[in-house]
Amino acid sequence: MLAKYNPGVIICLRKLTICTLLVLLTFSGHGQEFLFNRKRQKQSISFKCIKNLMVIPVFVNGNGPYDFVLDTGVGPMIITDPSIIDSLNFGKLRKIKVLGLGIESVDAYVSQSLNVKVGSASIKYIPAAVLKEDLFNLSGHLGLKIYGLLGYSFFNSFIVDIRYSENRLIIYDRDTRIKYRGKKIPIEIENQKPYIFATIDVPNGKTVEARFLIDTGASHALSLEMLNGTGFPLPEKKIKANLGMSLSGLIKGYVGRIKRFNIGGYVFKDVVSGFPDFASIADKIDLSKRNGNLGADLLRKFNIQFNYQDGFIYVKPNGFRKVPFEHDMVGMVLYLDQQTYKRVLIGEIDENSPAEKAGLQPNDEIIGVNFKSMDAYSLNDLTEMFKSKADRAIILEIFRDNQTYFKVVKLEKRI
């Protein structure tokens, strides 16, 4: 689920596409479970919620903590920042070629010798893949140094209680009796990833049942990829968009709204969804397993208890339940440069967007917003500001070609 970084092409975090598109070898061998030390049966762990993604501290081989994204959409642990290789003496690891879409391959290293610790729980010999290059620039897009993703090994070891409303999770030993809250919904674990069924209204007025990957590592609400062997029907009102980037390059498509989405009896209206171009992904992704991807912008409206071993989740609506779904009202991607992780740069700009109308350009550096320096804002702050209110005017101070300009951007609800 991640996004590959290229200086000329900036990845939008509407969808982090890494492991749904990544072909890794099957890991086998040692036991692959986290275990609490001594007699502990549960632990509360705080997480940072950045662009809807959960970031937790992880120790690797006694070093750290390193910030990792907690991601149900990945199987083996993925180390995305190559700087961790030298610090952990990865020099003798076996090298493999990882297949990507649209390119021949990239180098990665395979490990089953890492010892990982989260809180008081640890695992020996966790299956892991280490990418040779920092292809995804997660740090640049989240505004925080990110070293990788942790998925199946963690979720399969515990009952995981994610409390989005409190920015914390509670992990329980699987043998511990716990109090479940909310409504029980069955899930299916396949190829180390969880899937769920939901009903959705399609543009022709019909309601269909669809299968979704539950993806806490995707910052969007929904991605609708396939229905009845072809592309998902598009809503009448939509905008062209680059939905993200994989090892293949840009994932093009549209963004629009779905009238009704029903999961476990909880109904959401006017859900913002991405619609990847079916022709460009159909022969590169196995869509036989799912119709789409259910991301964290929708998941965070619940507090969720995951039980992989018994195949269910419990969901209970929280304070985010009634917050409306909004799409970016500026039409541009922001990221931190990979050298200093301090300069805020403009990446891709959508055609006919408020950003384009205001005269902003790719590679412009934003040095101030509303007459405040960038020290006053995180990337997450700016993301929320750019979705805040239609017709709101935002003054951007930019640096371009050794000159400073002020640009006024008027937010526009485009879908």
CSV table of N, CA and C in Angstrom, one decimal, residues 9-114:
chain,number,residue,atom,x,y,z
A,9,VAL,N,7.2,13.3,-9.9
A,9,VAL,CA,5.8,12.8,-9.8
A,9,VAL,C,5.5,12.5,-8.3
A,10,ILE,N,4.6,13.3,-7.8
A,10,ILE,CA,4.3,13.3,-6.4
A,10,ILE,C,3.1,12.4,-6.1
A,11,ILE,N,3.2,11.5,-5.1
A,11,ILE,CA,2.2,10.5,-4.9
A,11,ILE,C,1.1,11.1,-4.0
A,12,CYS,N,-0.1,10.9,-4.3
A,12,CYS,CA,-1.2,11.4,-3.5
A,12,CYS,C,-1.6,10.3,-2.5
A,13,LEU,N,-1.8,10.6,-1.3
A,13,LEU,CA,-2.1,9.6,-0.3
A,13,LEU,C,-3.6,9.3,-0.2
A,14,ARG,N,-4.3,9.6,-1.2
A,14,ARG,CA,-5.7,9.1,-1.2
A,14,ARG,C,-5.7,7.6,-1.2
A,15,LYS,N,-4.6,7.0,-1.7
A,15,LYS,CA,-4.4,5.6,-1.6
A,15,LYS,C,-2.9,5.3,-1.6
A,16,LEU,N,-2.4,4.7,-0.5
A,16,LEU,CA,-1.1,4.3,-0.4
A,16,LEU,C,-1.1,2.9,-1.0
A,17,THR,N,-0.4,2.7,-2.1
A,17,THR,CA,-0.5,1.4,-2.7
A,17,THR,C,0.9,0.7,-2.7
A,18,ILE,N,1.0,-0.2,-1.8
A,18,ILE,CA,2.3,-1.0,-1.8
A,18,ILE,C,2.0,-2.4,-1.9
A,19,CYS,N,1.5,-3.0,-0.9
A,19,CYS,CA,1.5,-4.5,-0.8
A,19,CYS,C,0.3,-5.1,-1.6
A,20,THR,N,-0.7,-4.3,-1.9
A,20,THR,CA,-1.7,-4.9,-2.8
A,20,THR,C,-1.1,-5.1,-4.2
A,21,LEU,N,-0.1,-4.3,-4.5
A,21,LEU,CA,0.5,-4.4,-5.8
A,21,LEU,C,1.9,-5.1,-5.8
A,22,LEU,N,2.4,-5.4,-4.6
A,22,LEU,CA,3.7,-6.0,-4.5
A,22,LEU,C,3.7,-7.5,-4.5
A,23,VAL,N,4.6,-8.1,-5.3
A,23,VAL,CA,4.7,-9.5,-5.3
A,23,VAL,C,5.9,-9.9,-4.5
A,24,LEU,N,5.7,-10.6,-3.3
A,24,LEU,CA,6.8,-11.0,-2.5
A,24,LEU,C,6.8,-12.5,-2.4
A,25,LEU,N,7.9,-13.1,-2.2
A,25,LEU,CA,8.0,-14.5,-2.0
A,25,LEU,C,7.2,-14.9,-0.7
A,26,THR,N,6.9,-16.2,-0.6
A,26,THR,CA,6.2,-16.7,0.6
A,26,THR,C,7.2,-16.9,1.7
A,27,PHE,N,7.0,-16.4,2.8
A,27,PHE,CA,7.9,-16.6,3.9
A,27,PHE,C,7.4,-17.8,4.7
A,28,SER,N,8.4,-18.5,5.2
A,28,SER,CA,8.1,-19.7,6.0
A,28,SER,C,9.2,-19.9,7.0
A,29,GLY,N,9.0,-20.9,7.9
A,29,GLY,CA,10.1,-21.2,8.8
A,29,GLY,C,9.7,-21.0,10.3
A,30,HIS,N,10.3,-20.1,10.9
A,30,HIS,CA,10.2,-19.9,12.4
A,30,HIS,C,8.8,-19.5,12.8
A,31,GLY,N,8.5,-19.6,14.1
A,31,GLY,CA,7.3,-19.1,14.6
A,31,GLY,C,7.2,-17.6,14.4
A,32,GLN,N,6.0,-17.2,14.1
A,32,GLN,CA,5.8,-15.8,13.7
A,32,GLN,C,4.6,-15.2,14.5
A,33,GLU,N,4.8,-15.2,15.8
A,33,GLU,CA,3.8,-14.5,16.7
A,33,GLU,C,4.5,-13.6,17.7
A,34,PHE,N,3.8,-12.5,17.9
A,34,PHE,CA,4.2,-11.6,19.0
A,34,PHE,C,3.7,-12.3,20.3
A,35,LEU,N,4.5,-12.2,21.4
A,35,LEU,CA,4.2,-12.7,22.7
A,35,LEU,C,4.5,-11.6,23.7
A,36,PHE,N,3.6,-11.5,24.7
A,36,PHE,CA,3.9,-10.6,25.9
A,36,PHE,C,5.0,-11.3,26.7
A,37,ASN,N,5.8,-10.4,27.4
A,37,ASN,CA,6.8,-10.9,28.3
A,37,ASN,C,6.1,-11.2,29.7
A,38,ARG,N,6.5,-12.2,30.4
A,38,ARG,CA,6.0,-12.6,31.7
A,38,ARG,C,4.5,-12.9,31.6
A,39,LYS,N,3.7,-12.4,32.5
A,39,LYS,CA,2.4,-12.8,32.6
A,39,LYS,C,1.4,-11.7,32.1
A,40,ARG,N,1.9,-10.7,31.4
A,40,ARG,CA,1.1,-9.6,30.9
A,40,ARG,C,0.1,-10.2,29.9
A,41,GLN,N,-1.2,-9.7,30.0
A,41,GLN,CA,-2.2,-10.1,29.1
A,41,GLN,C,-2.8,-9.0,28.2
A,42,LYS,N,-2.5,-7.8,28.5
A,42,LYS,CA,-2.9,-6.7,27.6
A,42,LYS,C,-2.0,-5.5,27.8
A,43,GLN,N,-2.1,-4.6,26.8
A,43,GLN,CA,-1.4,-3.3,26.9
A,43,GLN,C,-2.0,-2.3,26.0
A,44,SER,N,-2.0,-1.1,26.5
A,44,SER,CA,-2.5,0.1,25.8
A,44,SER,C,-1.3,0.8,25.1
A,45,ILE,N,-1.4,1.1,23.9
A,45,ILE,CA,-0.4,1.8,23.1
A,45,ILE,C,-1.0,3.0,22.4
A,46,SER,N,-0.4,4.2,22.6
A,46,SER,CA,-0.8,5.4,21.9
A,46,SER,C,-0.3,5.4,20.5
A,47,PHE,N,-1.1,5.9,19.6
A,47,PHE,CA,-0.6,6.1,18.2
A,47,PHE,C,-0.8,7.5,17.7
A,48,LYS,N,0.0,7.9,16.8
A,48,LYS,CA,-0.2,9.2,16.1
A,48,LYS,C,-1.1,8.9,14.9
A,49,CYS,N,-2.1,9.7,14.7
A,49,CYS,CA,-3.0,9.6,13.6
A,49,CYS,C,-2.7,10.7,12.6
A,50,ILE,N,-2.0,10.3,11.5
A,50,ILE,CA,-1.6,11.3,10.5
A,50,ILE,C,-2.2,10.9,9.2
A,51,LYS,N,-3.0,11.8,8.6
A,51,LYS,CA,-3.7,11.6,7.4
A,51,LYS,C,-4.4,10.3,7.5
A,52,ASN,N,-5.1,10.0,8.6
A,52,ASN,CA,-5.9,8.8,8.9
A,52,ASN,C,-5.1,7.6,9.2
A,53,LEU,N,-3.8,7.6,9.1
A,53,LEU,CA,-2.9,6.5,9.3
A,53,LEU,C,-2.4,6.4,10.7
A,54,MET,N,-2.3,5.2,11.2
A,54,MET,CA,-1.8,4.9,12.6
A,54,MET,C,-0.3,4.7,12.6
A,55,VAL,N,0.4,5.5,13.3
A,55,VAL,CA,1.9,5.4,13.4
A,55,VAL,C,2.2,5.0,14.8
A,56,ILE,N,3.0,3.9,15.0
A,56,ILE,CA,3.3,3.4,16.3
A,56,ILE,C,4.8,3.2,16.4
A,57,PRO,N,5.4,3.3,17.6
A,57,PRO,CA,6.8,3.1,17.8
A,57,PRO,C,7.2,1.6,17.8
A,58,VAL,N,8.2,1.2,17.1
A,58,VAL,CA,8.6,-0.2,16.9
A,58,VAL,C,10.1,-0.3,17.2
A,59,PHE,N,10.6,-1.3,17.9
A,59,PHE,CA,12.0,-1.5,18.1
A,59,PHE,C,12.4,-2.7,17.3
A,60,VAL,N,13.5,-2.6,16.6
A,60,VAL,CA,14.0,-3.7,15.8
A,60,VAL,C,15.4,-4.1,16.2
A,61,ASN,N,15.6,-5.3,16.6
A,61,ASN,CA,16.9,-5.8,17.0
A,61,ASN,C,17.5,-4.9,18.1
A,62,GLY,N,16.6,-4.5,19.0
A,62,GLY,CA,17.0,-3.7,20.1
A,62,GLY,C,17.2,-2.2,19.8
A,63,ASN,N,17.1,-1.8,18.6
A,63,ASN,CA,17.3,-0.4,18.2
A,63,ASN,C,16.0,0.3,18.0
A,64,GLY,N,15.9,1.6,18.2
A,64,GLY,CA,14.7,2.3,17.9
A,64,GLY,C,14.4,3.3,19.1
A,65,PRO,N,13.2,3.7,19.2
A,65,PRO,CA,12.0,3.3,18.4
A,65,PRO,C,12.0,3.9,17.0
A,66,TYR,N,11.5,3.1,16.1
A,66,TYR,CA,11.3,3.6,14.7
A,66,TYR,C,9.7,3.7,14.5
A,67,ASP,N,9.3,4.7,13.8
A,67,ASP,CA,7.9,4.9,13.6
A,67,ASP,C,7.5,4.1,12.4
A,68,PHE,N,6.5,3.2,12.6
A,68,PHE,CA,5.9,2.3,11.6
A,68,PHE,C,4.5,2.6,11.4
A,69,VAL,N,3.9,2.4,10.2
A,69,VAL,CA,2.5,2.5,10.0
A,69,VAL,C,1.9,1.1,10.3
A,70,LEU,N,0.8,1.1,11.1
A,70,LEU,CA,0.1,-0.1,11.4
A,70,LEU,C,-0.9,-0.4,10.4
A,71,ASP,N,-0.7,-1.5,9.6
A,71,ASP,CA,-1.4,-1.6,8.3
A,71,ASP,C,-2.0,-3.0,8.1
A,72,THR,N,-3.3,-3.1,8.1
A,72,THR,CA,-3.9,-4.4,7.9
A,72,THR,C,-3.8,-4.8,6.4
A,73,GLY,N,-3.4,-3.9,5.5
A,73,GLY,CA,-3.3,-4.2,4.1
A,73,GLY,C,-1.9,-4.9,3.7
A,74,VAL,N,-1.0,-5.2,4.7
A,74,VAL,CA,0.2,-5.8,4.3
A,74,VAL,C,0.3,-7.1,5.0
A,75,GLY,N,1.1,-8.0,4.4
A,75,GLY,CA,1.4,-9.3,5.0
A,75,GLY,C,2.7,-9.2,5.8
A,76,PRO,N,3.8,-9.6,5.2
A,76,PRO,CA,5.1,-9.5,5.8
A,76,PRO,C,5.4,-8.1,6.2
A,77,MET,N,6.2,-7.9,7.3
A,77,MET,CA,6.6,-6.5,7.6
A,77,MET,C,7.4,-6.0,6.5
A,78,ILE,N,7.2,-4.7,6.2
A,78,ILE,CA,7.9,-4.0,5.1
A,78,ILE,C,8.8,-2.9,5.7
A,79,ILE,N,10.1,-2.9,5.4
A,79,ILE,CA,10.9,-1.8,5.8
A,79,ILE,C,11.2,-1.0,4.6
A,80,THR,N,10.7,0.3,4.6
A,80,THR,CA,10.7,1.1,3.4
A,80,THR,C,11.8,2.1,3.4
A,81,ASP,N,12.5,2.3,4.6
A,81,ASP,CA,13.6,3.3,4.6
A,81,ASP,C,14.9,2.5,4.7
A,82,PRO,N,15.7,2.6,3.6
A,82,PRO,CA,16.9,1.8,3.6
A,82,PRO,C,18.0,2.2,4.6
A,83,SER,N,17.8,3.4,5.3
A,83,SER,CA,18.8,3.7,6.3
A,83,SER,C,18.8,2.8,7.5
A,84,ILE,N,17.7,2.0,7.6
A,84,ILE,CA,17.7,1.0,8.7
A,84,ILE,C,18.5,-0.2,8.4
A,85,ILE,N,18.9,-0.3,7.2
A,85,ILE,CA,19.7,-1.5,6.8
A,85,ILE,C,21.1,-1.5,7.4
A,86,ASP,N,21.8,-0.4,7.3
A,86,ASP,CA,23.1,-0.3,7.8
A,86,ASP,C,23.1,-0.4,9.3
A,87,SER,N,22.2,0.3,9.9
A,87,SER,CA,22.1,0.3,11.4
A,87,SER,C,21.8,-1.1,12.0
A,88,LEU,N,21.2,-1.9,11.2
A,88,LEU,CA,20.9,-3.3,11.6
A,88,LEU,C,21.7,-4.3,11.0
A,89,ASN,N,22.8,-3.9,10.3
A,89,ASN,CA,23.7,-4.9,9.7
A,89,ASN,C,23.0,-5.9,8.8
A,90,PHE,N,22.4,-5.4,7.8
A,90,PHE,CA,21.7,-6.2,6.8
A,90,PHE,C,22.5,-6.6,5.6
A,91,GLY,N,23.8,-6.4,5.8
A,91,GLY,CA,24.7,-6.6,4.6
A,91,GLY,C,24.7,-8.0,4.0
A,92,LYS,N,24.4,-9.0,4.8
A,92,LYS,CA,24.4,-10.4,4.3
A,92,LYS,C,23.1,-11.0,3.9
A,93,LEU,N,22.1,-10.1,3.9
A,93,LEU,CA,20.7,-10.6,3.6
A,93,LEU,C,20.6,-11.0,2.1
A,94,ARG,N,19.7,-12.0,1.9
A,94,ARG,CA,19.5,-12.5,0.5
A,94,ARG,C,18.8,-11.4,-0.3
A,95,LYS,N,19.2,-11.1,-1.5
A,95,LYS,CA,18.6,-10.1,-2.3
A,95,LYS,C,17.6,-10.8,-3.2
A,96,ILE,N,16.4,-10.2,-3.4
A,96,ILE,CA,15.4,-10.7,-4.4
A,96,ILE,C,15.0,-9.6,-5.3
A,97,LYS,N,14.4,-9.9,-6.4
A,97,LYS,CA,13.7,-8.9,-7.2
A,97,LYS,C,12.2,-8.9,-6.9
A,98,VAL,N,11.7,-7.7,-6.7
A,98,VAL,CA,10.3,-7.5,-6.4
A,98,VAL,C,9.7,-7.0,-7.7
A,99,LEU,N,8.6,-7.7,-8.1
A,99,LEU,CA,8.0,-7.4,-9.3
A,99,LEU,C,7.1,-6.2,-9.1
A,100,GLY,N,7.1,-5.2,-10.0
A,100,GLY,CA,6.2,-4.1,-9.9
A,100,GLY,C,5.3,-4.0,-11.2
A,101,LEU,N,4.4,-3.1,-11.2
A,101,LEU,CA,3.6,-2.8,-12.3
A,101,LEU,C,4.2,-1.8,-13.2
A,102,GLY,N,4.4,-2.1,-14.5
A,102,GLY,CA,5.0,-1.1,-15.4
A,102,GLY,C,6.5,-1.0,-15.4
A,103,ILE,N,7.1,-1.7,-14.5
A,103,ILE,CA,8.6,-1.8,-14.5
A,103,ILE,C,9.0,-3.2,-14.3
A,104,GLU,N,10.2,-3.5,-14.6
A,104,GLU,CA,10.7,-4.9,-14.6
A,104,GLU,C,10.8,-5.4,-13.2
A,105,SER,N,11.5,-4.7,-12.3
A,105,SER,CA,11.6,-5.1,-10.9
A,105,SER,C,12.4,-4.1,-10.1
A,106,VAL,N,12.4,-4.2,-8.8
A,106,VAL,CA,13.2,-3.5,-7.9
A,106,VAL,C,13.9,-4.4,-7.0
A,107,ASP,N,15.0,-4.0,-6.4
A,107,ASP,CA,15.7,-4.8,-5.5
A,107,ASP,C,15.1,-4.7,-4.1
A,108,ALA,N,15.1,-5.9,-3.4
A,108,ALA,CA,14.6,-5.9,-2.0
A,108,ALA,C,15.5,-7.0,-1.3
A,109,TYR,N,15.5,-6.9,0.0
A,109,TYR,CA,16.2,-7.9,0.8
A,109,TYR,C,15.2,-8.7,1.7
A,110,VAL,N,15.5,-10.0,1.8
A,110,VAL,CA,14.6,-10.9,2.6
A,110,VAL,C,15.2,-11.2,3.9
A,111,SER,N,14.4,-11.1,5.0
A,111,SER,CA,14.9,-11.4,6.3
A,111,SER,C,13.9,-12.2,7.1
A,112,GLN,N,14.4,-13.2,7.8
A,112,GLN,CA,13.6,-13.9,8.8
A,112,GLN,C,14.4,-14.0,10.1
A,113,SER,N,15.2,-13.0,10.3
A,113,SER,CA,16.1,-13.0,11.5
A,113,SER,C,15.9,-11.8,12.4
A,114,LEU,N,14.9,-11.0,12.1
A,114,LEU,CA,14.8,-9.8,12.9
A,114,LEU,C,13.9,-10.1,14.2
